[in-house]
Amino acid sequence: MNTLKSENPLGYEKLPTLLRNYAVPSIIAMLVSSLYNIVDQIFIGQGVGYLGNAATNVAYPLTTICLAIALLIGVGSAARFSMALGAKEKEKAELAVGNAISMMVLFGLVYLVFIQLFLHPLLTLFGTTPDVMPYARSYTRITAIGMPLLIITNGMSNLARADGSPKFSMTCMIVGAIINTILDPLFIFVFNMGIEGAALATIIGQFISFLMAISYVRRFKHIDLKKKHFKLQKVECLKIASLGMSNSLNQLAITFVQIVLNNSLTYYGALSIYGSDVPLACSGIVMKTNAILLSIIIGLAQGSQPIISFNFGAKKYDRVRGIYKLAICYSLVISLIGFIAFQFFPRQVISLFGTGDELYFEFAVKFMRIFLFMVLINGIQVITSNFFAATGKAIKGVFLSLSRQVIFLIPLILILPIFFGIDGILFAAPIADALAFFVAIFLVRKELNHMKTLDTPETLNTPA
């Protein structure tokens, strides 16, 4: 018994307890990270109107690109840092962190300058309309200032978590979100600052989070950073980028979908009774509402990853299968709640984001019901993609994570409206979701069956 307790609890603790302990902090972090845009959307909808919501939707790809940069550096450096510590190579760990911080600063400043120089063509590319452009430009000019802060905060959050400080990582994000939530209504309704007020509230919250995150540079538990570690080295930078590439590419794929979706909605919307602005505004609401549900499922997937990886490495394949199936069950329960809300109470959900005429609500309700019809099975693809990454099947994981967005959804968005008009765009999502689901089931069934053949009497005796 003493020997058992001296082992890593990932190998013997009950799976429901483990998943709860690991998933809850990840879910909170994911929810908070999506809160900035959701809060902006709600208050802007109430204080500015649906054109303001359309503006934040058009500007949103810039944020997803920013997060892709943060994942490239943050996830990559955290993995590099952890591997170096595990190998007891302290100098390499210090070099990974120092180079990562320098990369965050450099990439953040370059991205800020790029946005400011090419703002108008970027917003045009993302699908803005003449009526939405003034709002989008005002909003983005300000929020762009916070992009370097967001990259550094997210990157340092990953490093702090890898250093053994997950609660500090969560606190950084929570404090900024709370400040943003308090300042949004104050700036929009009390000071009558409109969409500029929402943007200002966002970057103030990001600045406070940034100050907390950057303070961790002097608080690392396992390394001692010196000036020499911050000098960029090409080899080190490439190793960091390679480790964060899969997460970054997935984020960029989402950005690509947003660009294609926005442009398709404005084009085919102009040919319909709804016009170009209403579909654009409705898309922002539906996508960001679904982002809340997805953030919970992604947090669940991230929480299961260390449990899966540890037991796979320990060849306890029954526990690997057990935690995967448990995560799938939890994701189905979460998705069922989302499905009920989206199908039976769409108008109530949409009303949280502001008012509009009857035509606006008609399209918004139809958009939510059709576009998110297959939301019940979306979590399976997310959990399964994470499962492959956690078991070292990186190529399968990346393929599965990109299958829904790039292989299925984008072609369907481009093809279906040729025959069915704007309704074709709405039906593209549930069809892509169903196709990605079948691919996920096909791949994971083969993997789980293969694991059964690897089981031994010793591994089957470990508690689940």
Tab-separated table of C-alpha atoms in Angstrom:
chain	number	residue	atom	x	y	z
A	1	MET	CA	0.000	0.000	0.000
A	2	ASN	CA	2.827	2.410	0.839
A	3	THR	CA	4.444	1.646	-2.484
A	4	LEU	CA	1.221	2.473	-4.291
A	5	LYS	CA	0.853	5.817	-2.513
A	6	SER	CA	4.418	6.788	-3.365
A	7	GLU	CA	3.575	6.545	-7.051
A	8	ASN	CA	2.207	9.385	-9.155
A	9	PRO	CA	-1.560	9.617	-8.431
A	10	LEU	CA	-2.180	9.830	-12.181
A	11	GLY	CA	-1.454	6.114	-12.253
A	12	TYR	CA	-3.751	4.937	-9.437
A	13	GLU	CA	-6.246	7.658	-8.380
A	14	LYS	CA	-9.877	7.108	-9.393
A	15	LEU	CA	-10.449	8.470	-12.885
A	16	PRO	CA	-13.506	10.650	-12.087
A	17	THR	CA	-11.574	12.325	-9.254
A	18	LEU	CA	-8.535	12.893	-11.452
A	19	LEU	CA	-10.555	14.331	-14.319
A	20	ARG	CA	-12.426	16.663	-11.986
A	21	ASN	CA	-9.224	17.919	-10.344
A	22	TYR	CA	-7.436	18.515	-13.652
A	23	ALA	CA	-10.336	19.660	-15.827
A	24	VAL	CA	-11.965	22.275	-13.575
A	25	PRO	CA	-8.965	24.687	-13.569
A	26	SER	CA	-8.589	24.254	-17.345
A	27	ILE	CA	-12.291	24.917	-17.924
A	28	ILE	CA	-12.175	28.060	-15.788
A	29	ALA	CA	-9.131	29.322	-17.682
A	30	MET	CA	-10.769	28.651	-21.064
A	31	LEU	CA	-14.039	30.309	-20.024
A	32	VAL	CA	-12.236	33.394	-18.786
A	33	SER	CA	-10.138	33.671	-21.951
A	34	SER	CA	-13.336	33.773	-24.045
A	35	LEU	CA	-15.073	36.187	-21.677
A	36	TYR	CA	-13.463	39.359	-23.075
A	37	ASN	CA	-15.177	39.089	-26.444
A	38	ILE	CA	-18.481	37.788	-25.050
A	39	VAL	CA	-18.770	40.678	-22.577
A	40	ASP	CA	-17.907	43.191	-25.297
A	41	GLN	CA	-20.524	41.630	-27.582
A	42	ILE	CA	-23.281	41.875	-24.954
A	43	PHE	CA	-22.627	45.456	-23.851
A	44	ILE	CA	-21.933	46.719	-27.366
A	45	GLY	CA	-25.176	45.116	-28.549
A	46	GLN	CA	-27.107	46.880	-25.786
A	47	GLY	CA	-25.335	50.231	-26.063
A	48	VAL	CA	-24.372	50.538	-29.735
A	49	GLY	CA	-26.645	48.141	-31.644
A	50	TYR	CA	-26.235	45.348	-34.161
A	51	LEU	CA	-23.762	47.349	-36.292
A	52	GLY	CA	-21.470	47.403	-33.254
A	53	ASN	CA	-21.842	43.632	-32.923
A	54	ALA	CA	-21.012	43.257	-36.618
A	55	ALA	CA	-17.893	45.393	-36.064
A	56	THR	CA	-16.593	43.158	-33.256
A	57	ASN	CA	-17.261	40.121	-35.441
A	58	VAL	CA	-15.225	41.602	-38.293
A	59	ALA	CA	-12.392	42.469	-35.890
A	60	TYR	CA	-12.421	39.045	-34.203
A	61	PRO	CA	-10.052	37.299	-36.688
A	62	LEU	CA	-7.311	39.695	-35.540
A	63	THR	CA	-7.759	38.346	-32.011
A	64	THR	CA	-7.671	34.718	-33.161
A	65	ILE	CA	-4.458	35.392	-35.104
A	66	CYS	CA	-3.048	36.968	-31.952
A	67	LEU	CA	-3.975	33.846	-29.973
A	68	ALA	CA	-2.343	31.683	-32.664
A	69	ILE	CA	0.918	33.593	-32.112
A	70	ALA	CA	0.531	33.205	-28.343
A	71	LEU	CA	-0.024	29.442	-28.710
A	72	LEU	CA	2.932	29.070	-31.067
A	73	ILE	CA	5.274	30.575	-28.483
A	74	GLY	CA	3.482	29.758	-25.222
A	75	VAL	CA	2.656	26.088	-25.788
A	76	GLY	CA	5.941	25.457	-27.606
A	77	SER	CA	8.101	27.054	-24.910
A	78	ALA	CA	6.156	25.360	-22.090
A	79	ALA	CA	6.761	21.960	-23.700
A	80	ARG	CA	10.429	22.773	-24.293
A	81	PHE	CA	10.759	24.041	-20.714
A	82	SER	CA	9.117	20.936	-19.216
A	83	MET	CA	11.224	18.508	-21.251
A	84	ALA	CA	14.425	20.292	-20.244
A	85	LEU	CA	13.476	20.198	-16.555
A	86	GLY	CA	12.595	16.514	-16.837
A	87	ALA	CA	16.042	15.861	-18.301
A	88	LYS	CA	17.598	17.961	-15.477
A	89	GLU	CA	19.026	20.397	-18.056
A	90	LYS	CA	18.479	23.642	-16.185
A	91	GLU	CA	20.416	25.824	-18.627
A	92	LYS	CA	18.251	24.641	-21.538
A	93	ALA	CA	15.125	25.335	-19.503
A	94	GLU	CA	16.326	28.868	-18.777
A	95	LEU	CA	17.211	29.431	-22.419
A	96	ALA	CA	13.765	28.233	-23.513
A	97	VAL	CA	11.979	30.661	-21.182
A	98	GLY	CA	14.253	33.603	-21.938
A	99	ASN	CA	13.993	33.160	-25.706
A	100	ALA	CA	10.223	32.671	-25.453
A	101	ILE	CA	9.748	35.956	-23.583
A	102	SER	CA	11.860	37.810	-26.161
A	103	MET	CA	9.836	36.181	-28.950
A	104	MET	CA	6.569	37.259	-27.286
A	105	VAL	CA	7.711	40.882	-27.117
A	106	LEU	CA	9.081	40.918	-30.673
A	107	PHE	CA	6.097	39.182	-32.278
A	108	GLY	CA	3.662	41.327	-30.307
A	109	LEU	CA	5.205	44.629	-31.413
A	110	VAL	CA	5.492	43.511	-35.050
A	111	TYR	CA	1.850	42.410	-35.030
A	112	LEU	CA	0.724	45.743	-33.541
A	113	VAL	CA	2.550	47.746	-36.230
A	114	PHE	CA	1.200	45.436	-38.943
A	115	ILE	CA	-2.411	45.981	-37.831
A	116	GLN	CA	-2.044	49.758	-37.624
A	117	LEU	CA	-0.451	49.972	-41.094
A	118	PHE	CA	-2.899	47.669	-42.889
A	119	LEU	CA	-6.071	48.069	-40.841
A	120	HIS	CA	-8.408	49.115	-43.658
A	121	PRO	CA	-7.478	46.327	-46.119
A	122	LEU	CA	-7.512	43.782	-43.273
A	123	LEU	CA	-11.033	44.729	-42.204
A	124	THR	CA	-12.128	44.656	-45.843
A	125	LEU	CA	-10.616	41.171	-46.170
A	126	PHE	CA	-12.490	40.047	-43.062
A	127	GLY	CA	-15.820	40.948	-44.634
A	128	THR	CA	-16.767	44.402	-43.350
A	129	THR	CA	-19.391	46.553	-45.086
A	130	PRO	CA	-19.454	50.341	-45.618
A	131	ASP	CA	-21.902	50.770	-42.713
A	132	VAL	CA	-19.856	48.583	-40.350
A	133	MET	CA	-16.395	49.920	-41.311
A	134	PRO	CA	-16.401	53.077	-39.076
A	135	TYR	CA	-17.302	51.019	-36.008
A	136	ALA	CA	-14.794	48.269	-36.848
A	137	ARG	CA	-11.997	50.763	-37.455
A	138	SER	CA	-12.624	52.646	-34.183
A	139	TYR	CA	-12.815	49.420	-32.193
A	140	THR	CA	-9.723	47.811	-33.739
A	141	ARG	CA	-7.457	50.864	-33.557
A	142	ILE	CA	-7.730	50.650	-29.768
A	143	THR	CA	-7.849	46.876	-29.212
A	144	ALA	CA	-4.739	46.436	-31.396
A	145	ILE	CA	-2.744	48.165	-28.636
A	146	GLY	CA	-3.610	45.261	-26.368
A	147	MET	CA	-2.443	42.559	-28.792
A	148	PRO	CA	1.191	42.470	-27.543
A	149	LEU	CA	-0.147	42.365	-23.967
A	150	LEU	CA	-2.413	39.445	-24.848
A	151	ILE	CA	0.458	37.490	-26.442
A	152	ILE	CA	2.720	37.969	-23.420
A	153	THR	CA	-0.038	37.197	-20.903
A	154	ASN	CA	-1.067	33.974	-22.643
A	155	GLY	CA	2.538	32.919	-23.187
A	156	MET	CA	3.527	33.551	-19.565
A	157	SER	CA	0.365	31.760	-18.438
A	158	ASN	CA	1.525	28.588	-20.196
A	159	LEU	CA	5.008	28.900	-18.694
A	160	ALA	CA	3.662	29.522	-15.179
A	161	ARG	CA	1.466	26.426	-15.466
A	162	ALA	CA	4.463	24.368	-16.638
A	163	ASP	CA	6.447	25.728	-13.685
A	164	GLY	CA	3.841	24.348	-11.284
A	165	SER	CA	1.699	27.456	-10.720
A	166	PRO	CA	-1.694	26.761	-12.399
A	167	LYS	CA	-3.597	28.913	-9.885
A	168	PHE	CA	-1.388	31.921	-10.631
A	169	SER	CA	-2.023	31.350	-14.338
A	170	MET	CA	-5.794	31.362	-13.783
A	171	THR	CA	-5.672	34.423	-11.559
A	172	CYS	CA	-3.966	36.494	-14.258
A	173	MET	CA	-6.818	35.824	-16.669
A	174	ILE	CA	-9.623	36.196	-14.119
A	175	VAL	CA	-8.497	39.594	-12.816
A	176	GLY	CA	-8.356	41.077	-16.316
A	177	ALA	CA	-11.793	39.692	-17.210
A	178	ILE	CA	-13.371	41.098	-14.044
A	179	ILE	CA	-11.912	44.542	-14.715
A	180	ASN	CA	-13.159	44.410	-18.313
A	181	THR	CA	-16.647	43.406	-17.149
A	182	ILE	CA	-16.816	46.295	-14.671
A	183	LEU	CA	-15.481	48.935	-17.067
A	184	ASP	CA	-17.561	47.925	-20.123
A	185	PRO	CA	-20.927	49.254	-18.878
A	186	LEU	CA	-19.237	52.207	-17.174
A	187	PHE	CA	-17.547	53.429	-20.363
A	188	ILE	CA	-20.437	52.581	-22.722
A	189	PHE	CA	-23.471	53.704	-20.717
A	190	VAL	CA	-22.200	56.162	-18.084
A	191	PHE	CA	-19.511	57.992	-20.101
A	192	ASN	CA	-21.312	57.420	-23.450
A	193	MET	CA	-18.061	56.309	-25.131
A	194	GLY	CA	-19.785	53.759	-27.374
A	195	ILE	CA	-17.710	51.101	-29.075
A	196	GLU	CA	-14.475	52.955	-28.224
A	197	GLY	CA	-15.370	52.543	-24.541
A	198	ALA	CA	-15.695	48.774	-24.940
A	199	ALA	CA	-12.317	48.634	-26.662
A	200	LEU	CA	-10.710	50.740	-23.928
A	201	ALA	CA	-12.188	48.519	-21.205
A	202	THR	CA	-10.713	45.479	-22.950
A	203	ILE	CA	-7.148	46.775	-23.127
A	204	ILE	CA	-7.227	48.055	-19.519
A	205	GLY	CA	-8.180	44.568	-18.375
A	206	GLN	CA	-5.468	43.094	-20.590
A	207	PHE	CA	-2.909	45.537	-19.174
A	208	ILE	CA	-3.613	44.490	-15.576
A	209	SER	CA	-3.363	40.815	-16.562
A	210	PHE	CA	-0.110	41.596	-18.374
A	211	LEU	CA	1.403	43.237	-15.269
A	212	MET	CA	0.565	40.185	-13.181
A	213	ALA	CA	1.865	37.753	-15.811
A	214	ILE	CA	5.156	39.543	-16.421
A	215	SER	CA	5.818	39.667	-12.665
A	216	TYR	CA	6.280	35.885	-12.816
A	217	VAL	CA	9.612	36.371	-14.595
A	218	ARG	CA	11.200	36.877	-11.150
A	219	ARG	CA	9.153	34.127	-9.507
A	220	PHE	CA	10.085	30.997	-11.442
A	221	LYS	CA	10.552	28.091	-9.034
A	222	HIS	CA	12.981	25.948	-11.002
A	223	ILE	CA	15.185	28.364	-12.950
A	224	ASP	CA	17.178	31.579	-12.510
A	225	LEU	CA	16.881	33.853	-15.519
A	226	LYS	CA	19.793	36.055	-16.564
A	227	LYS	CA	20.260	38.581	-19.389
A	228	LYS	CA	22.060	36.071	-21.594
A	229	HIS	CA	18.959	33.844	-21.671
A	230	PHE	CA	16.900	36.562	-23.390
A	231	LYS	CA	19.230	36.796	-26.391
A	232	LEU	CA	17.397	35.208	-29.322
A	233	GLN	CA	18.984	32.084	-30.747
A	234	LYS	CA	17.707	30.813	-34.090
A	235	VAL	CA	17.878	27.122	-33.196
A	236	GLU	CA	16.062	27.636	-29.896
A	237	CYS	CA	13.339	29.748	-31.512
A	238	LEU	CA	12.760	27.113	-34.195
A	239	LYS	CA	12.490	24.337	-31.598
A	240	ILE	CA	9.930	26.366	-29.607
A	241	ALA	CA	7.912	27.111	-32.748
A	242	SER	CA	7.924	23.476	-33.891
A	243	LEU	CA	6.471	22.294	-30.565
A	244	GLY	CA	3.689	24.887	-30.652
A	245	MET	CA	2.891	24.550	-34.345
A	246	SER	CA	-0.084	22.159	-34.157
A	247	ASN	CA	-1.992	24.314	-31.657
A	248	SER	CA	-1.188	27.451	-33.624
A	249	LEU	CA	-2.294	25.964	-36.959
A	250	ASN	CA	-5.613	24.905	-35.465
A	251	GLN	CA	-6.219	28.461	-34.274
A	252	LEU	CA	-5.296	29.837	-37.700
A	253	ALA	CA	-7.740	27.410	-39.308
A	254	ILE	CA	-10.506	28.905	-37.169
A	255	THR	CA	-9.434	32.351	-38.362
A	256	PHE	CA	-9.591	31.211	-41.982
A	257	VAL	CA	-13.114	29.889	-41.417
A	258	GLN	CA	-14.158	33.241	-39.919
A	259	ILE	CA	-12.848	35.137	-42.938
A	260	VAL	CA	-14.575	32.834	-45.443
A	261	LEU	CA	-17.791	32.823	-43.396
A	262	ASN	CA	-17.906	36.621	-43.022
A	263	ASN	CA	-17.324	37.265	-46.712
A	264	SER	CA	-19.851	34.623	-47.773
A	265	LEU	CA	-22.497	36.014	-45.422
A	266	THR	CA	-22.066	39.585	-46.644
A	267	TYR	CA	-22.104	38.511	-50.314
A	268	TYR	CA	-25.106	36.194	-50.173
A	269	GLY	CA	-26.795	38.317	-47.523
A	270	ALA	CA	-26.849	41.238	-49.966
A	271	LEU	CA	-28.716	38.977	-52.405
A	272	SER	CA	-31.328	38.084	-49.765
A	273	ILE	CA	-34.055	39.955	-47.883
A	274	TYR	CA	-31.741	40.294	-44.878
A	275	GLY	CA	-29.083	42.502	-46.466
A	276	SER	CA	-25.357	42.199	-45.718
A	277	ASP	CA	-25.168	43.690	-42.197
A	278	VAL	CA	-27.751	41.512	-40.394
A	279	PRO	CA	-26.130	38.120	-41.266
A	280	LEU	CA	-22.714	39.488	-40.264
A	281	ALA	CA	-24.007	40.608	-36.855
A	282	CYS	CA	-25.887	37.343	-36.284
A	283	SER	CA	-22.806	35.312	-37.157
A	284	GLY	CA	-20.776	37.062	-34.463
A	285	ILE	CA	-23.390	36.301	-31.827
A	286	VAL	CA	-23.828	32.651	-32.800
A	287	MET	CA	-20.080	31.958	-33.106
A	288	LYS	CA	-19.226	33.575	-29.794
A	289	THR	CA	-22.118	31.919	-27.982
A	290	ASN	CA	-20.906	28.568	-29.270
A	291	ALA	CA	-17.391	29.568	-28.170
A	292	ILE	CA	-18.591	29.410	-24.538
A	293	LEU	CA	-19.683	25.805	-24.996
A	294	LEU	CA	-16.493	24.921	-26.885
A	295	SER	CA	-14.311	26.517	-24.202
A	296	ILE	CA	-15.792	24.149	-21.612
A	297	ILE	CA	-15.196	21.124	-23.832
A	298	ILE	CA	-11.651	22.235	-24.712
A	299	GLY	CA	-10.969	22.738	-20.997
A	300	LEU	CA	-12.246	19.201	-20.389
A	301	ALA	CA	-9.969	17.903	-23.152
A	302	GLN	CA	-6.945	19.741	-21.757
A	303	GLY	CA	-7.698	18.388	-18.282
A	304	SER	CA	-7.750	14.809	-19.572
A	305	GLN	CA	-4.506	15.153	-21.521
A	306	PRO	CA	-1.932	14.669	-18.692
A	307	ILE	CA	-3.920	11.703	-17.340
A	308	ILE	CA	-4.030	10.045	-20.758
A	309	SER	CA	-0.354	10.772	-21.476
A	310	PHE	CA	0.903	9.457	-18.134
A	311	ASN	CA	-1.060	6.200	-18.277
A	312	PHE	CA	-0.218	5.655	-21.932
A	313	GLY	CA	3.466	6.004	-21.063
A	314	ALA	CA	2.976	3.610	-18.128
A	315	LYS	CA	1.234	1.162	-20.510
A	316	LYS	CA	-1.946	1.230	-18.409
A	317	TYR	CA	-4.130	1.130	-21.466
A	318	ASP	CA	-7.334	0.270	-19.612
A	319	ARG	CA	-7.039	3.590	-17.760
A	320	VAL	CA	-6.299	5.400	-21.034
A	321	ARG	CA	-9.523	4.035	-22.524
A	322	GLY	CA	-11.357	4.737	-19.282
A	323	ILE	CA	-10.444	8.429	-19.098
A	324	TYR	CA	-11.218	8.916	-22.791
A	325	LYS	CA	-14.685	7.386	-22.414
A	326	LEU	CA	-15.318	9.400	-19.242
A	327	ALA	CA	-14.357	12.643	-21.008
A	328	ILE	CA	-16.690	11.728	-23.893
A	329	CYS	CA	-19.579	11.134	-21.451
A	330	TYR	CA	-19.014	14.495	-19.732
A	331	SER	CA	-18.762	16.277	-23.091
A	332	LEU	CA	-22.087	14.755	-24.200
A	333	VAL	CA	-23.810	16.060	-21.061
A	334	ILE	CA	-22.329	19.545	-21.587
A	335	SER	CA	-23.236	19.509	-25.285
A	336	LEU	CA	-26.796	18.381	-24.512
A	337	ILE	CA	-27.309	21.468	-22.350
A	338	GLY	CA	-26.001	23.629	-25.211
A	339	PHE	CA	-28.230	21.849	-27.737
A	340	ILE	CA	-31.331	22.486	-25.622
A	341	ALA	CA	-30.446	26.182	-25.229
A	342	PHE	CA	-29.700	26.686	-28.944
A	343	GLN	CA	-32.725	24.770	-30.260
A	344	PHE	CA	-35.448	25.648	-27.752
A	345	PHE	CA	-34.410	29.083	-26.430
A	346	PRO	CA	-32.494	30.758	-29.288
A	347	ARG	CA	-34.345	34.083	-29.136
A	348	GLN	CA	-33.696	34.420	-25.403
A	349	VAL	CA	-29.996	33.721	-25.921
A	350	ILE	CA	-29.748	36.180	-28.826
A	351	SER	CA	-31.628	38.875	-26.864
A	352	LEU	CA	-28.742	38.974	-24.375
A	353	PHE	CA	-26.645	40.572	-27.117
A	354	GLY	CA	-28.945	43.494	-27.826
A	355	THR	CA	-32.052	44.342	-29.791
A	356	GLY	CA	-32.980	44.542	-33.451
A	357	ASP	CA	-35.989	44.458	-35.751
A	358	GLU	CA	-38.050	41.336	-36.444
A	359	LEU	CA	-36.046	40.518	-39.576
A	360	TYR	CA	-32.862	40.519	-37.492
A	361	PHE	CA	-34.310	38.092	-34.936
A	362	GLU	CA	-35.795	35.907	-37.653
A	363	PHE	CA	-32.397	35.325	-39.261
A	364	ALA	CA	-30.529	35.086	-35.934
A	365	VAL	CA	-32.862	32.362	-34.639
A	366	LYS	CA	-32.639	30.435	-37.926
A	367	PHE	CA	-28.845	30.836	-37.969
A	368	MET	CA	-28.462	29.482	-34.419
A	369	ARG	CA	-30.817	26.527	-34.861
A	370	ILE	CA	-29.374	25.326	-38.180
A	371	PHE	CA	-25.685	26.226	-37.809
A	372	LEU	CA	-25.457	24.623	-34.336
A	373	PHE	CA	-27.828	21.704	-34.974
A	374	MET	CA	-25.074	19.078	-34.601
A	375	VAL	CA	-23.517	20.684	-31.540
A	376	LEU	CA	-24.333	17.564	-29.527
A	377	ILE	CA	-21.535	15.574	-31.232
A	378	ASN	CA	-18.979	18.379	-31.654
A	379	GLY	CA	-17.289	17.555	-28.361
A	380	ILE	CA	-16.450	14.036	-29.542
A	381	GLN	CA	-14.228	15.386	-32.307
A	382	VAL	CA	-12.467	17.782	-29.880
A	383	ILE	CA	-11.916	15.110	-27.203
A	384	THR	CA	-10.720	12.569	-29.786
A	385	SER	CA	-8.289	14.995	-31.409
A	386	ASN	CA	-6.818	15.693	-27.972
A	387	PHE	CA	-6.684	11.939	-27.278
A	388	PHE	CA	-4.424	11.348	-30.283
A	389	ALA	CA	-2.155	14.254	-29.334
A	390	ALA	CA	-1.915	12.962	-25.748
A	391	THR	CA	-0.907	9.480	-26.903
A	392	GLY	CA	1.830	10.773	-29.202
A	393	LYS	CA	-0.170	10.434	-32.437
A	394	ALA	CA	0.446	14.080	-33.327
A	395	ILE	CA	-0.280	13.741	-37.055
A	396	LYS	CA	-3.669	12.112	-36.424
A	397	GLY	CA	-4.425	14.764	-33.818
A	398	VAL	CA	-3.634	17.645	-36.162
A	399	PHE	CA	-5.518	15.991	-39.046
A	400	LEU	CA	-8.597	15.511	-36.900
A	401	SER	CA	-8.499	19.033	-35.475
A	402	LEU	CA	-8.241	20.497	-38.996
A	403	SER	CA	-10.712	18.098	-40.653
A	404	ARG	CA	-13.839	19.924	-39.567
A	405	GLN	CA	-12.561	23.432	-40.299
A	406	VAL	CA	-10.401	23.118	-43.416
A	407	ILE	CA	-11.312	19.847	-45.131
A	408	PHE	CA	-15.102	19.967	-44.701
A	409	LEU	CA	-16.483	23.316	-43.523
A	410	ILE	CA	-14.720	25.812	-45.800
A	411	PRO	CA	-15.464	23.921	-49.054
A	412	LEU	CA	-19.106	23.496	-48.002
A	413	ILE	CA	-19.434	27.218	-47.184
A	414	LEU	CA	-18.149	28.022	-50.660
A	415	ILE	CA	-20.153	25.377	-52.589
A	416	LEU	CA	-23.584	25.063	-50.938
A	417	PRO	CA	-24.715	28.719	-51.253
A	418	ILE	CA	-24.193	28.532	-55.020
A	419	PHE	CA	-27.216	26.214	-55.081
A	420	PHE	CA	-29.145	27.202	-51.940
A	421	GLY	CA	-28.247	30.862	-51.367
A	422	ILE	CA	-27.543	32.083	-47.846
A	423	ASP	CA	-29.286	29.013	-46.350
A	424	GLY	CA	-26.506	26.895	-47.850
A	425	ILE	CA	-24.009	28.631	-45.547
A	426	LEU	CA	-26.095	27.709	-42.517
A	427	PHE	CA	-26.357	24.039	-43.475
A	428	ALA	CA	-22.613	23.794	-44.162
A	429	ALA	CA	-21.825	23.605	-40.427
A	430	PRO	CA	-24.014	20.633	-39.377
A	431	ILE	CA	-22.897	18.667	-42.466
A	432	ALA	CA	-19.223	19.367	-41.658
A	433	ASP	CA	-19.825	18.430	-38.007
A	434	ALA	CA	-21.364	15.100	-39.007
A	435	LEU	CA	-18.529	14.258	-41.419
A	436	ALA	CA	-15.860	15.146	-38.823
A	437	PHE	CA	-17.698	13.024	-36.251
A	438	PHE	CA	-17.618	9.920	-38.490
A	439	VAL	CA	-13.909	10.432	-39.204
A	440	ALA	CA	-13.198	10.742	-35.469
A	441	ILE	CA	-15.165	7.574	-34.642
A	442	PHE	CA	-13.416	5.608	-37.399
A	443	LEU	CA	-9.931	6.620	-36.244
A	444	VAL	CA	-10.460	6.273	-32.493
A	445	ARG	CA	-12.188	2.883	-32.747
A	446	LYS	CA	-9.137	1.449	-34.503
A	447	GLU	CA	-6.861	2.954	-31.847
A	448	LEU	CA	-8.910	1.692	-28.889
A	449	ASN	CA	-9.146	-1.798	-30.374
A	450	HIS	CA	-5.373	-1.801	-30.870
A	451	MET	CA	-4.882	-0.833	-27.216
A	452	LYS	CA	-6.996	-3.801	-26.118
A	453	THR	CA	-4.522	-6.138	-27.792
A	454	LEU	CA	-1.698	-4.528	-25.773
A	455	ASP	CA	-3.368	-5.072	-22.383
A	456	THR	CA	-1.684	-7.460	-19.977
A	457	PRO	CA	-3.081	-9.043	-16.773
A	458	GLU	CA	-0.960	-6.602	-14.750
A	459	THR	CA	-2.350	-3.473	-16.460
A	460	LEU	CA	-5.937	-4.752	-16.235
A	461	ASN	CA	-5.611	-5.027	-12.461
A	462	THR	CA	-4.969	-1.297	-11.987
A	463	PRO	CA	-7.964	0.569	-10.483
A	464	ALA	CA	-10.002	2.833	-12.732
